[in-house]
Coordinates of C-alpha atoms in Angstrom, one line a residue:
Chain A
M1 CA -27.6 -22.1 -47.7
F2 CA -24.5 -23.0 -49.5
R3 CA -22.1 -26.0 -48.1
P4 CA -18.4 -26.6 -49.3
G5 CA -18.1 -28.2 -53.2
D6 CA -21.4 -26.6 -54.5
A7 CA -20.7 -25.0 -57.7
V8 CA -22.3 -21.2 -57.7
M9 CA -21.8 -18.8 -59.7
V10 CA -20.9 -15.1 -59.0
R11 CA -23.1 -12.1 -59.5
T12 CA -22.7 -9.5 -62.0
V13 CA -23.5 -5.5 -61.3
G14 CA -22.8 -2.3 -63.1
P15 CA -19.1 -0.5 -62.7
N16 CA -21.1 2.0 -61.0
V17 CA -21.8 -0.1 -58.0
F18 CA -19.4 -0.1 -55.0
S19 CA -19.3 -3.9 -53.6
R20 CA -16.6 -5.5 -51.8
T21 CA -17.3 -8.6 -54.2
P22 CA -14.2 -8.6 -57.2
R23 CA -14.8 -7.6 -60.2
W24 CA -12.5 -10.6 -61.5
A25 CA -15.0 -13.0 -60.3
M26 CA -18.0 -11.6 -61.6
G27 CA -19.6 -13.9 -63.9
R28 CA -17.3 -16.8 -62.8
I29 CA -18.1 -20.0 -61.7
G30 CA -16.3 -21.4 -58.7
L31 CA -16.8 -24.0 -55.9
I32 CA -17.0 -23.2 -52.1
K33 CA -14.1 -24.7 -50.4
R34 CA -15.3 -23.2 -46.6
T35 CA -17.6 -21.3 -45.2
W36 CA -16.8 -18.7 -42.9
G37 CA -19.7 -17.8 -40.5
I38 CA -21.9 -15.1 -40.5
W39 CA -20.7 -11.7 -41.1
P40 CA -22.6 -8.3 -40.9
N41 CA -23.6 -7.7 -44.8
P42 CA -20.9 -5.1 -45.9
D43 CA -23.3 -3.9 -48.6
L44 CA -25.6 -2.2 -45.9
V45 CA -22.5 -1.4 -43.5
C46 CA -21.1 0.8 -46.3
R47 CA -24.1 2.5 -46.6
G48 CA -24.3 3.3 -43.7
V49 CA -27.1 0.7 -41.8
R50 CA -26.4 0.0 -38.2
D51 CA -26.8 -3.8 -37.2
A52 CA -26.8 -5.0 -40.9
P53 CA -28.1 -8.4 -41.0
G54 CA -25.8 -11.1 -41.2
R55 CA -24.8 -12.8 -44.3
E56 CA -23.0 -16.3 -44.5
L57 CA -19.3 -15.7 -46.0
H58 CA -18.2 -18.5 -47.9
H59 CA -14.7 -19.4 -49.2
V60 CA -14.7 -19.2 -53.2
F61 CA -12.4 -21.2 -55.4
F62 CA -11.8 -20.5 -58.8
R63 CA -10.0 -22.6 -61.4
V64 CA -8.7 -19.6 -63.9
D65 CA -6.1 -21.8 -66.3
R66 CA -7.0 -24.8 -68.7
H67 CA -4.6 -27.4 -66.6
G68 CA -6.1 -26.1 -63.3
T69 CA -2.2 -25.3 -62.4
V70 CA -3.7 -21.5 -61.0
A71 CA -6.7 -21.0 -59.0
L72 CA -8.3 -17.7 -57.3
T73 CA -10.0 -17.8 -54.1
A74 CA -11.7 -14.8 -52.7
D75 CA -13.9 -14.5 -49.8
I76 CA -17.6 -13.8 -51.4
F77 CA -21.2 -13.2 -49.3
E78 CA -24.2 -15.7 -49.8
H79 CA -25.9 -12.9 -51.5
W80 CA -23.5 -13.0 -54.2
L81 CA -23.9 -16.1 -55.0
S82 CA -26.1 -18.4 -57.1
P83 CA -26.5 -22.2 -57.7
A84 CA -24.2 -23.4 -60.8
G85 CA -25.7 -26.6 -60.8
V86 CA -23.6 -30.1 -60.9
I87 CA -20.4 -29.8 -62.0
P88 CA -20.7 -31.5 -66.0
P89 CA -18.5 -34.5 -66.7
S90 CA -16.1 -31.7 -68.7
G91 CA -15.5 -29.9 -65.2
Q92 CA -14.9 -32.9 -63.6
G93 CA -11.0 -31.9 -63.2
L94 CA -11.8 -29.1 -62.0
A95 CA -13.8 -30.5 -59.0
Q96 CA -10.5 -32.6 -58.6
G97 CA -8.1 -29.9 -58.9
L98 CA -10.0 -28.1 -56.1
L99 CA -11.5 -30.9 -53.6
V100 CA -9.1 -34.2 -54.0
S101 CA -5.5 -33.2 -54.0
G102 CA -3.1 -31.9 -51.8
E103 CA -4.6 -28.7 -51.7
Q104 CA -7.1 -29.5 -49.2
S105 CA -4.4 -31.4 -46.9
S106 CA -2.5 -28.2 -47.0
D107 CA -5.5 -26.1 -45.6
L108 CA -7.1 -28.7 -43.4
P109 CA -5.3 -30.7 -40.7
H110 CA -7.1 -34.0 -41.0
D111 CA -9.2 -35.9 -44.4
E112 CA -11.7 -36.3 -42.3
H113 CA -12.6 -32.3 -42.9
L114 CA -13.2 -32.9 -46.4
P115 CA -17.0 -33.4 -47.4
H116 CA -17.0 -37.3 -47.7
D117 CA -19.6 -37.9 -49.9
R118 CA -18.2 -35.8 -52.9
R119 CA -14.4 -36.9 -52.2
S120 CA -15.9 -40.6 -52.8
N121 CA -18.4 -39.8 -55.8
H122 CA -15.1 -38.0 -57.6
D123 CA -13.3 -42.1 -56.7
V124 CA -16.0 -43.6 -58.8
R125 CA -16.0 -41.2 -61.9
Chain B
M1 CA 3.7 -9.1 -25.7
M2 CA 1.0 -6.7 -27.1
S3 CA 1.5 -4.3 -24.3
D4 CA 0.1 -1.0 -24.8
D5 CA 3.4 0.9 -24.8
E6 CA 2.9 4.4 -24.7
H7 CA 6.3 5.6 -24.3
P8 CA 8.0 7.8 -26.3
S9 CA 9.1 6.6 -29.4
D10 CA 11.1 7.8 -32.4
H11 CA 8.0 7.4 -34.2
D12 CA 6.0 9.4 -31.8
E13 CA 8.2 12.3 -31.7
A14 CA 8.2 12.1 -35.9
D15 CA 4.3 12.5 -35.8
A16 CA 4.2 15.2 -33.4
H17 CA 5.6 17.2 -36.3
M18 CA 2.7 16.0 -38.3
G19 CA 0.1 16.7 -36.1
E20 CA -1.9 14.9 -34.1
F21 CA -3.3 12.3 -36.5
C22 CA -1.4 10.3 -39.0
I23 CA -1.6 7.1 -40.8
V24 CA 0.6 4.4 -39.1
G25 CA 2.8 2.5 -42.0
M26 CA 1.8 5.7 -44.5
P27 CA 4.0 7.7 -46.2
P28 CA 4.3 11.2 -44.0
P29 CA 1.4 13.0 -45.1
T30 CA 1.7 16.3 -46.9
A31 CA 0.4 19.3 -45.6
A32 CA -3.1 19.2 -47.3
S33 CA -3.8 15.6 -46.3
A34 CA -2.8 16.0 -43.1
E35 CA -4.8 19.0 -42.6
Y36 CA -8.2 17.0 -43.8
L37 CA -6.9 13.9 -41.7
S38 CA -6.7 16.3 -38.6
A39 CA -9.9 17.5 -39.7
I40 CA -11.5 14.1 -39.6
G41 CA -9.7 12.9 -36.6
E42 CA -11.3 16.4 -34.8
L43 CA -15.1 15.5 -36.0
L44 CA -14.6 11.7 -35.2
I45 CA -14.0 12.7 -31.4
E46 CA -16.8 15.7 -31.8
K47 CA -19.1 13.9 -32.4
G48 CA -18.3 10.8 -29.8
V49 CA -17.8 8.1 -32.4
L50 CA -14.0 7.7 -30.9
A51 CA -12.1 9.0 -28.2
A52 CA -8.6 10.6 -28.8
D53 CA -7.1 8.2 -26.0
E54 CA -8.6 5.2 -28.6
I55 CA -6.9 6.7 -31.6
R56 CA -3.3 6.7 -29.2
R57 CA -3.8 3.5 -28.3
K58 CA -4.5 2.0 -31.5
R59 CA -1.7 3.5 -33.1
A60 CA 0.6 2.1 -30.1
D61 CA -0.8 -1.4 -30.7
I62 CA -0.2 -0.8 -34.5
R63 CA 3.5 0.2 -34.0
G64 CA 3.8 -3.6 -31.6
R65 CA 3.0 -4.8 -34.5
G66 CA 5.4 -6.3 -37.4
P67 CA 6.6 -9.1 -39.0
H68 CA 8.7 -10.5 -36.2
L69 CA 5.1 -11.7 -34.7
G70 CA 4.4 -13.7 -37.8
A71 CA 7.8 -15.1 -37.8
Q72 CA 7.1 -16.2 -34.7
V73 CA 3.9 -18.2 -35.6
V74 CA 5.5 -19.7 -38.8
V75 CA 8.5 -20.9 -36.7
R76 CA 6.4 -22.7 -33.9
A77 CA 4.1 -24.4 -36.7
W78 CA 7.4 -25.6 -38.2
L79 CA 8.5 -27.2 -34.8
D80 CA 5.1 -28.1 -33.1
D81 CA 3.2 -30.2 -35.5
G82 CA 0.5 -30.4 -32.9
F83 CA 0.3 -26.2 -33.2
R84 CA 0.7 -26.6 -37.1
M85 CA -2.6 -28.5 -36.8
R86 CA -4.6 -25.7 -34.3
L87 CA -3.3 -23.2 -36.7
L88 CA -4.2 -24.7 -40.1
F89 CA -7.6 -25.1 -38.3
D90 CA -8.3 -22.3 -36.6
A91 CA -5.5 -19.3 -37.0
T92 CA -7.6 -16.9 -35.0
T93 CA -7.5 -18.7 -31.6
A94 CA -3.8 -20.6 -32.3
V95 CA -2.0 -16.9 -32.4
R96 CA -3.2 -16.3 -29.1
E97 CA -1.2 -19.0 -27.8
L98 CA 1.3 -16.8 -28.1
G99 CA -0.4 -13.7 -26.9
I100 CA -1.0 -12.4 -30.2
E101 CA -4.6 -10.8 -29.8
P102 CA -6.5 -9.4 -33.0
L103 CA -6.3 -5.5 -33.6
T104 CA -10.0 -5.0 -34.1
P105 CA -11.8 -8.2 -32.6
S106 CA -15.0 -7.8 -34.9
Q107 CA -12.0 -8.3 -37.6
A108 CA -10.7 -10.6 -36.1
K109 CA -10.9 -14.0 -38.3
L110 CA -7.3 -15.1 -39.3
V111 CA -6.3 -17.7 -41.7
A112 CA -3.3 -19.5 -42.3
L113 CA -2.3 -20.6 -45.7
E114 CA 0.4 -24.0 -45.8
N115 CA 2.6 -23.8 -48.6
T116 CA 4.4 -27.3 -49.6
T117 CA 6.2 -29.0 -52.3
E118 CA 2.4 -29.7 -54.5
I119 CA 1.0 -26.1 -53.8
H120 CA 2.2 -22.3 -53.4
H121 CA 0.2 -19.7 -52.2
V122 CA -0.5 -16.2 -52.3
V123 CA -2.3 -13.1 -51.1
V124 CA -3.4 -10.2 -52.4
C125 CA -6.2 -7.6 -52.1
T126 CA -7.6 -6.4 -55.0
L127 CA -9.9 -3.5 -53.6
C128 CA -7.3 -2.3 -51.1
S129 CA -4.8 -3.5 -49.0
C130 CA -6.5 -5.4 -46.3
Y131 CA -3.2 -7.4 -44.7
P132 CA -2.9 -9.4 -41.2
V133 CA -1.2 -6.3 -39.7
A134 CA -1.8 -8.2 -36.5
L135 CA 0.9 -10.3 -37.5
L136 CA 3.0 -8.7 -40.0
G137 CA 2.4 -4.6 -39.4
P138 CA 1.6 -2.1 -41.9
A139 CA 1.2 -3.8 -45.1
P140 CA 4.7 -2.9 -47.6
D141 CA 4.0 -0.3 -50.2
W142 CA 4.6 -3.0 -53.4
Y143 CA 1.6 -5.0 -51.6
R144 CA -0.6 -1.8 -52.2
S145 CA 0.4 -0.9 -55.5
D146 CA -1.8 -1.0 -58.3
D147 CA 0.6 -3.2 -60.4
Y148 CA 0.7 -6.1 -57.8
R149 CA -2.9 -6.1 -57.3
I150 CA -4.2 -5.7 -60.7
R151 CA -1.3 -8.3 -62.4
V152 CA -1.4 -11.1 -59.5
V153 CA -4.7 -12.5 -60.3
T154 CA -4.0 -12.1 -64.0
E155 CA -0.5 -13.2 -64.5
P156 CA 0.9 -14.4 -60.9
K157 CA 3.6 -16.6 -62.0
A158 CA 4.9 -13.8 -63.9
V159 CA 5.0 -11.7 -60.9
L160 CA 6.1 -14.3 -58.7
A161 CA 9.1 -14.4 -60.8
E162 CA 10.0 -10.5 -61.0
F163 CA 10.2 -11.0 -57.1
G164 CA 13.0 -13.6 -58.1
L165 CA 10.9 -16.3 -57.4
R166 CA 10.8 -18.9 -59.6
L167 CA 8.2 -22.3 -58.9
P168 CA 8.6 -25.9 -60.4
S169 CA 6.1 -26.0 -63.3
T170 CA 4.5 -28.6 -61.8
M171 CA 3.3 -26.1 -58.4
R172 CA 0.1 -25.5 -58.6
I173 CA -0.3 -22.1 -57.3
S174 CA -3.3 -20.5 -55.2
V175 CA -3.6 -17.1 -54.9
S176 CA -6.2 -15.5 -52.1
D177 CA -7.4 -12.1 -52.3
S178 CA -8.7 -10.6 -49.2
T179 CA -12.0 -9.4 -50.0
A180 CA -14.0 -9.6 -46.9
E181 CA -13.2 -10.5 -43.0
C182 CA -10.4 -12.5 -43.3
R183 CA -7.0 -11.9 -43.3
Y184 CA -4.3 -14.7 -44.6
L185 CA -0.7 -15.4 -43.6
V186 CA 1.2 -17.8 -45.8
I187 CA 3.1 -20.5 -44.0
P188 CA 6.4 -20.8 -46.0
R189 CA 8.0 -24.0 -46.5
R190 CA 10.8 -24.7 -44.1
P191 CA 14.5 -24.3 -45.5
V192 CA 16.6 -27.2 -46.1
G193 CA 19.2 -28.0 -44.3
T194 CA 17.7 -26.3 -41.1
E195 CA 17.2 -28.3 -38.4
D196 CA 19.6 -27.4 -36.0
L197 CA 18.9 -24.4 -35.5
A198 CA 17.6 -22.4 -32.5
P199 CA 14.5 -20.6 -32.6
D200 CA 15.5 -17.5 -33.1
E201 CA 18.0 -18.4 -36.0
L202 CA 15.2 -19.6 -37.8
E203 CA 12.4 -16.7 -37.3
A204 CA 15.0 -14.5 -39.0
L205 CA 14.8 -16.5 -42.3
V206 CA 11.0 -15.9 -42.3
T207 CA 10.6 -12.8 -44.6
P208 CA 8.1 -10.6 -44.7
E209 CA 7.5 -11.8 -48.5
S210 CA 7.5 -15.3 -47.8
M211 CA 4.3 -14.9 -45.5
V212 CA 2.5 -12.9 -48.0
G213 CA 3.8 -15.8 -50.9
T214 CA 5.8 -13.5 -52.8
S215 CA 9.2 -15.2 -52.0
E216 CA 10.4 -18.2 -50.2
A217 CA 11.6 -18.2 -46.8
A218 CA 15.3 -17.2 -47.1
A219 CA 17.7 -20.0 -47.0
V220 CA 20.6 -20.9 -44.9
R221 CA 24.1 -19.2 -45.8

């Protein structure tokens, strides 16, 4: 459903609901950086459901300071995410800070693993 | 390397005083919690969820794990660029080249994060204490503490400074919250002046903290 580079918002739930989605991430907009494949849905596993259906797990990046020098990442299951639309021009720094920089090269062996279309879009802007 | 060494060790002898069950790497249980743990263990065996032998083997496996394994991985990445690439692309597979198997095959995903001159990675589990046990052994107390888990996501620079790590203001910091199936290993930067060191001398510089990102690899004396 989601692809690396997609902007997503993390769902929020009430304080009495247990989830492995961290509270600090709820309500925040982040960018999907990598996708880790399909894993059993922990929200069912924790309730004792055997053979819980798999959900896609995404590595999501959140910028937490104005200058983009501090970022948080968390692995969040797809059903906790909703599309956050196109990143507005004011979010350009966010996208650039997270996708087009040494960050990617530190995480992936080769640049060709970057989503090329997105990289060139940012280069154009 | 990951032998199921079941010869009695000092740890095993210590455990004998706590009853059959204990949590490896945790402080000795109180009498009440030991009783509770034994009851859970016996129930798991009685219900056929686990065999006593499985528990014993798993404990032996965890005891064989420790930061010496992580240090081997880091040093190999420093010395062998091809390995470094494979490690960054798929650490779960790459560490098998060194004979390191995951502790639990179903939760086997390992991710390596490489520190560079531009970005510094630090790892936390804000939910509990998820840690790359297969490579570093049981998590240290500070990693499990509420203080670290709460503060490193809200004021990472201050927390790192308390660990004695002062990063340049231009250095980007990425805090990875280990919330699901992935366990993160930080690859610290290779200290300067280590070109002539042998692999085992390099491994001595790779502290557990440097593989979580709360310090850098030790400097050469």
